Amino acid sequence: MIQVEGLKKRFKLSKEHNKNKTSSDPRERDGYFHSVESVSFQCQQAEVLGLLGPNGAGKTTTLRMLSTALTPDSGAIFVGGQDIVKKPLHGRRSIGFLSGTTGLYGRLSAQENVEYFARLHGLKGKPLKARCELLYETLDMTSFLDKRAESLSTGMKQKTNIARAVVHEPQVVILDEPTTGLDIMTKQTVLTFIRQLKEQGTPVIFSTHHLDEVDMLCDRVCVIDKGVSCFDGDLATFREQGNSRELNQAFLNIVREAQDV
């Protein structure tokens, strides 16, 4: 499981920004932008959690802290009982992370990209071959394995990125908007893969703006608005607190209620 407690992260504003300040965002104060002010949630084994929030809410900053790319100013992130804020190497070994800006080595083939990262995680020989072949089949990659990454379509690149992110069989998988820009067939492959991770008992956190994906996949939801987690619970409670059976409306109601506080 993964448990997130009281994450905070701020970024220093430039002198020029402070001088010409026009923003009314309350997170800009004391010379800092407080991107994440208080975020907490949890995702148990065999659960899928949807991370929701308006653009600029702090979701990406939160995910980058979970990946250990950013160090929180305060708070804790527990994976397998270990605080990965204090032990970031454990976090990198335990988490499979796909960011919205993940890139591939353009001159390497899809297969070479995945297997390169497998070796970085210590896989070799028969275990590497078996793991990669399973991913290639599961993600429907066999038709383009030999193609250079620079010539792959958007969907092919995303499948390769996902395989690269999970090749080391992580304890937790985190996906940042994994279906954005994908065609219907590729999107379905990705959603099916998330279901398979759940069936294997792997906790999955994914951010999305598509509430239909949340309805299909998620056991839990966390809503972040203006750097604060204003909801963390199961889908039934989400609908109840949002006062709507329709997830889009429930989301809007929860965010509006948080902004009125």
PDB file of N, CA, C and O in Angstrom, residues 52-91:
ATOM      1  N   LEU A  52      -7.815  13.537  -8.763  1.00  0.00           N
ATOM      2  CA  LEU A  52      -8.566  14.519  -9.536  1.00  0.00           C
ATOM      3  C   LEU A  52      -8.286  15.927  -9.032  1.00  0.00           C
ATOM      4  O   LEU A  52      -7.903  16.124  -7.883  1.00  0.00           O
ATOM      5  N   GLY A  53      -8.528  16.899  -9.898  1.00  0.00           N
ATOM      6  CA  GLY A  53      -8.401  18.292  -9.507  1.00  0.00           C
ATOM      7  C   GLY A  53      -8.341  19.189 -10.723  1.00  0.00           C
ATOM      8  O   GLY A  53      -7.961  18.747 -11.814  1.00  0.00           O
ATOM      9  N   PRO A  54      -8.706  20.457 -10.561  1.00  0.00           N
ATOM     10  CA  PRO A  54      -8.598  21.412 -11.675  1.00  0.00           C
ATOM     11  C   PRO A  54      -7.140  21.581 -12.092  1.00  0.00           C
ATOM     12  O   PRO A  54      -6.213  21.239 -11.347  1.00  0.00           O
ATOM     13  N   ASN A  55      -6.923  22.110 -13.296  1.00  0.00           N
ATOM     14  CA  ASN A  55      -5.566  22.441 -13.713  1.00  0.00           C
ATOM     15  C   ASN A  55      -4.949  23.414 -12.714  1.00  0.00           C
ATOM     16  O   ASN A  55      -5.587  24.364 -12.263  1.00  0.00           O
ATOM     17  N   GLY A  56      -3.687  23.163 -12.347  1.00  0.00           N
ATOM     18  CA  GLY A  56      -3.003  24.031 -11.395  1.00  0.00           C
ATOM     19  C   GLY A  56      -3.318  23.740  -9.948  1.00  0.00           C
ATOM     20  O   GLY A  56      -2.903  24.489  -9.057  1.00  0.00           O
ATOM     21  N   ALA A  57      -4.017  22.632  -9.682  1.00  0.00           N
ATOM     22  CA  ALA A  57      -4.423  22.322  -8.315  1.00  0.00           C
ATOM     23  C   ALA A  57      -3.275  21.823  -7.446  1.00  0.00           C
ATOM     24  O   ALA A  57      -3.350  21.872  -6.217  1.00  0.00           O
ATOM     25  N   GLY A  58      -2.213  21.311  -8.073  1.00  0.00           N
ATOM     26  CA  GLY A  58      -1.106  20.740  -7.317  1.00  0.00           C
ATOM     27  C   GLY A  58      -0.921  19.249  -7.542  1.00  0.00           C
ATOM     28  O   GLY A  58      -0.097  18.610  -6.888  1.00  0.00           O
ATOM     29  N   LYS A  59      -1.663  18.676  -8.496  1.00  0.00           N
ATOM     30  CA  LYS A  59      -1.582  17.231  -8.738  1.00  0.00           C
ATOM     31  C   LYS A  59      -0.202  16.813  -9.230  1.00  0.00           C
ATOM     32  O   LYS A  59       0.371  15.843  -8.731  1.00  0.00           O
ATOM     33  N   THR A  60       0.316  17.536 -10.220  1.00  0.00           N
ATOM     34  CA  THR A  60       1.612  17.160 -10.790  1.00  0.00           C
ATOM     35  C   THR A  60       2.721  17.287  -9.756  1.00  0.00           C
ATOM     36  O   THR A  60       3.611  16.424  -9.665  1.00  0.00           O
ATOM     37  N   THR A  61       2.702  18.352  -8.966  1.00  0.00           N
ATOM     38  CA  THR A  61       3.699  18.506  -7.901  1.00  0.00           C
ATOM     39  C   THR A  61       3.598  17.351  -6.918  1.00  0.00           C
ATOM     40  O   THR A  61       4.613  16.789  -6.486  1.00  0.00           O
ATOM     41  N   THR A  62       2.366  16.963  -6.576  1.00  0.00           N
ATOM     42  CA  THR A  62       2.160  15.830  -5.665  1.00  0.00           C
ATOM     43  C   THR A  62       2.743  14.557  -6.259  1.00  0.00           C
ATOM     44  O   THR A  62       3.479  13.815  -5.579  1.00  0.00           O
ATOM     45  N   LEU A  63       2.469  14.290  -7.521  1.00  0.00           N
ATOM     46  CA  LEU A  63       2.974  13.078  -8.156  1.00  0.00           C
ATOM     47  C   LEU A  63       4.500  13.086  -8.243  1.00  0.00           C
ATOM     48  O   LEU A  63       5.141  12.045  -8.072  1.00  0.00           O
ATOM     49  N   ARG A  64       5.075  14.232  -8.488  1.00  0.00           N
ATOM     50  CA  ARG A  64       6.541  14.309  -8.552  1.00  0.00           C
ATOM     51  C   ARG A  64       7.164  14.053  -7.178  1.00  0.00           C
ATOM     52  O   ARG A  64       8.260  13.496  -7.091  1.00  0.00           O
ATOM     53  N   MET A  65       6.459  14.427  -6.108  1.00  0.00           N
ATOM     54  CA  MET A  65       6.954  14.089  -4.771  1.00  0.00           C
ATOM     55  C   MET A  65       6.839  12.595  -4.519  1.00  0.00           C
ATOM     56  O   MET A  65       7.741  11.982  -3.925  1.00  0.00           O
ATOM     57  N   LEU A  66       5.755  11.976  -4.994  1.00  0.00           N
ATOM     58  CA  LEU A  66       5.609  10.533  -4.832  1.00  0.00           C
ATOM     59  C   LEU A  66       6.701   9.778  -5.581  1.00  0.00           C
ATOM     60  O   LEU A  66       7.141   8.717  -5.143  1.00  0.00           O
ATOM     61  N   SER A  67       7.136  10.335  -6.708  1.00  0.00           N
ATOM     62  CA  SER A  67       8.168   9.675  -7.517  1.00  0.00           C
ATOM     63  C   SER A  67       9.575   9.907  -6.974  1.00  0.00           C
ATOM     64  O   SER A  67      10.530   9.339  -7.500  1.00  0.00           O
ATOM     65  N   THR A  68       9.713  10.757  -5.975  1.00  0.00           N
ATOM     66  CA  THR A  68      10.979  11.194  -5.347  1.00  0.00           C
ATOM     67  C   THR A  68      11.741  12.192  -6.211  1.00  0.00           C
ATOM     68  O   THR A  68      12.870  12.545  -5.900  1.00  0.00           O
ATOM     69  N   ALA A  69      11.131  12.664  -7.322  1.00  0.00           N
ATOM     70  CA  ALA A  69      11.790  13.685  -8.139  1.00  0.00           C
ATOM     71  C   ALA A  69      11.851  15.018  -7.386  1.00  0.00           C
ATOM     72  O   ALA A  69      12.762  15.813  -7.611  1.00  0.00           O
ATOM     73  N   LEU A  70      10.867  15.255  -6.529  1.00  0.00           N
ATOM     74  CA  LEU A  70      10.850  16.430  -5.655  1.00  0.00           C
ATOM     75  C   LEU A  70      10.822  15.972  -4.204  1.00  0.00           C
ATOM     76  O   LEU A  70      10.170  14.975  -3.882  1.00  0.00           O
ATOM     77  N   THR A  71      11.499  16.707  -3.341  1.00  0.00           N
ATOM     78  CA  THR A  71      11.472  16.415  -1.909  1.00  0.00           C
ATOM     79  C   THR A  71      10.461  17.331  -1.227  1.00  0.00           C
ATOM     80  O   THR A  71      10.546  18.557  -1.373  1.00  0.00           O
ATOM     81  N   PRO A  72       9.495  16.782  -0.505  1.00  0.00           N
ATOM     82  CA  PRO A  72       8.514  17.633   0.179  1.00  0.00           C
ATOM     83  C   PRO A  72       9.183  18.526   1.219  1.00  0.00           C
ATOM     84  O   PRO A  72      10.211  18.165   1.799  1.00  0.00           O
ATOM     85  N   ASP A  73       8.592  19.694   1.455  1.00  0.00           N
ATOM     86  CA  ASP A  73       9.050  20.543   2.561  1.00  0.00           C
ATOM     87  C   ASP A  73       8.686  19.910   3.891  1.00  0.00           C
ATOM     88  O   ASP A  73       9.404  20.071   4.887  1.00  0.00           O
ATOM     89  N   SER A  74       7.564  19.213   3.926  1.00  0.00           N
ATOM     90  CA  SER A  74       7.169  18.436   5.104  1.00  0.00           C
ATOM     91  C   SER A  74       6.158  17.387   4.672  1.00  0.00           C
ATOM     92  O   SER A  74       5.616  17.433   3.567  1.00  0.00           O
ATOM     93  N   GLY A  75       5.911  16.427   5.550  1.00  0.00           N
ATOM     94  CA  GLY A  75       5.004  15.333   5.243  1.00  0.00           C
ATOM     95  C   GLY A  75       5.742  14.017   5.063  1.00  0.00           C
ATOM     96  O   GLY A  75       6.977  13.960   5.118  1.00  0.00           O
ATOM     97  N   ALA A  76       4.982  12.952   4.842  1.00  0.00           N
ATOM     98  CA  ALA A  76       5.563  11.610   4.735  1.00  0.00           C
ATOM     99  C   ALA A  76       4.843  10.828   3.643  1.00  0.00           C
ATOM    100  O   ALA A  76       3.660  11.047   3.366  1.00  0.00           O
ATOM    101  N   ILE A  77       5.594   9.903   3.024  1.00  0.00           N
ATOM    102  CA  ILE A  77       5.041   8.999   2.012  1.00  0.00           C
ATOM    103  C   ILE A  77       5.519   7.589   2.360  1.00  0.00           C
ATOM    104  O   ILE A  77       6.725   7.310   2.287  1.00  0.00           O
ATOM    105  N   PHE A  78       4.599   6.729   2.751  1.00  0.00           N
ATOM    106  CA  PHE A  78       4.966   5.380   3.169  1.00  0.00           C
ATOM    107  C   PHE A  78       4.625   4.369   2.073  1.00  0.00           C
ATOM    108  O   PHE A  78       3.488   4.307   1.598  1.00  0.00           O
ATOM    109  N   VAL A  79       5.615   3.587   1.689  1.00  0.00           N
ATOM    110  CA  VAL A  79       5.434   2.477   0.749  1.00  0.00           C
ATOM    111  C   VAL A  79       6.030   1.244   1.408  1.00  0.00           C
ATOM    112  O   VAL A  79       7.217   1.221   1.737  1.00  0.00           O
ATOM    113  N   GLY A  80       5.202   0.239   1.609  1.00  0.00           N
ATOM    114  CA  GLY A  80       5.680  -0.968   2.274  1.00  0.00           C
ATOM    115  C   GLY A  80       6.233  -0.699   3.656  1.00  0.00           C
ATOM    116  O   GLY A  80       7.191  -1.354   4.084  1.00  0.00           O
ATOM    117  N   GLY A  81       5.660   0.285   4.348  1.00  0.00           N
ATOM    118  CA  GLY A  81       6.086   0.612   5.702  1.00  0.00           C
ATOM    119  C   GLY A  81       7.299   1.506   5.791  1.00  0.00           C
ATOM    120  O   GLY A  81       7.700   1.920   6.879  1.00  0.00           O
ATOM    121  N   GLN A  82       7.918   1.848   4.656  1.00  0.00           N
ATOM    122  CA  GLN A  82       9.109   2.695   4.628  1.00  0.00           C
ATOM    123  C   GLN A  82       8.736   4.110   4.173  1.00  0.00           C
ATOM    124  O   GLN A  82       7.982   4.272   3.206  1.00  0.00           O
ATOM    125  N   ASP A  83       9.254   5.113   4.866  1.00  0.00           N
ATOM    126  CA  ASP A  83       9.024   6.503   4.473  1.00  0.00           C
ATOM    127  C   ASP A  83      10.004   6.843   3.357  1.00  0.00           C
ATOM    128  O   ASP A  83      11.205   7.010   3.598  1.00  0.00           O
ATOM    129  N   ILE A  84       9.500   6.961   2.136  1.00  0.00           N
ATOM    130  CA  ILE A  84      10.402   7.170   1.009  1.00  0.00           C
ATOM    131  C   ILE A  84      10.889   8.616   0.909  1.00  0.00           C
ATOM    132  O   ILE A  84      11.765   8.911   0.097  1.00  0.00           O
ATOM    133  N   VAL A  85      10.334   9.508   1.726  1.00  0.00           N
ATOM    134  CA  VAL A  85      10.923  10.849   1.824  1.00  0.00           C
ATOM    135  C   VAL A  85      12.298  10.733   2.475  1.00  0.00           C
ATOM    136  O   VAL A  85      13.267  11.375   2.065  1.00  0.00           O
ATOM    137  N   LYS A  86      12.392   9.890   3.482  1.00  0.00           N
ATOM    138  CA  LYS A  86      13.662   9.654   4.171  1.00  0.00           C
ATOM    139  C   LYS A  86      14.527   8.633   3.441  1.00  0.00           C
ATOM    140  O   LYS A  86      15.755   8.653   3.569  1.00  0.00           O
ATOM    141  N   LYS A  87      13.880   7.747   2.686  1.00  0.00           N
ATOM    142  CA  LYS A  87      14.607   6.701   1.964  1.00  0.00           C
ATOM    143  C   LYS A  87      14.208   6.721   0.490  1.00  0.00           C
ATOM    144  O   LYS A  87      13.508   5.823  -0.007  1.00  0.00           O
ATOM    145  N   PRO A  88      14.632   7.748  -0.259  1.00  0.00           N
ATOM    146  CA  PRO A  88      14.196   7.891  -1.656  1.00  0.00           C
ATOM    147  C   PRO A  88      14.627   6.733  -2.558  1.00  0.00           C
ATOM    148  O   PRO A  88      13.935   6.409  -3.514  1.00  0.00           O
ATOM    149  N   LEU A  89      15.769   6.089  -2.247  1.00  0.00           N
ATOM    150  CA  LEU A  89      16.202   4.959  -3.074  1.00  0.00           C
ATOM    151  C   LEU A  89      15.190   3.827  -2.991  1.00  0.00           C
ATOM    152  O   LEU A  89      14.887   3.175  -4.002  1.00  0.00           O
ATOM    153  N   HIS A  90      14.638   3.601  -1.803  1.00  0.00           N
ATOM    154  CA  HIS A  90      13.587   2.587  -1.648  1.00  0.00           C
ATOM    155  C   HIS A  90      12.379   2.961  -2.489  1.00  0.00           C
ATOM    156  O   HIS A  90      11.750   2.097  -3.114  1.00  0.00           O
ATOM    157  N   GLY A  91      12.063   4.259  -2.525  1.00  0.00           N
ATOM    158  CA  GLY A  91      10.940   4.716  -3.326  1.00  0.00           C
ATOM    159  C   GLY A  91      11.142   4.446  -4.799  1.00  0.00           C
ATOM    160  O   GLY A  91      10.233   3.986  -5.500  1.00  0.00           O
TER     161      GLY A  91
END
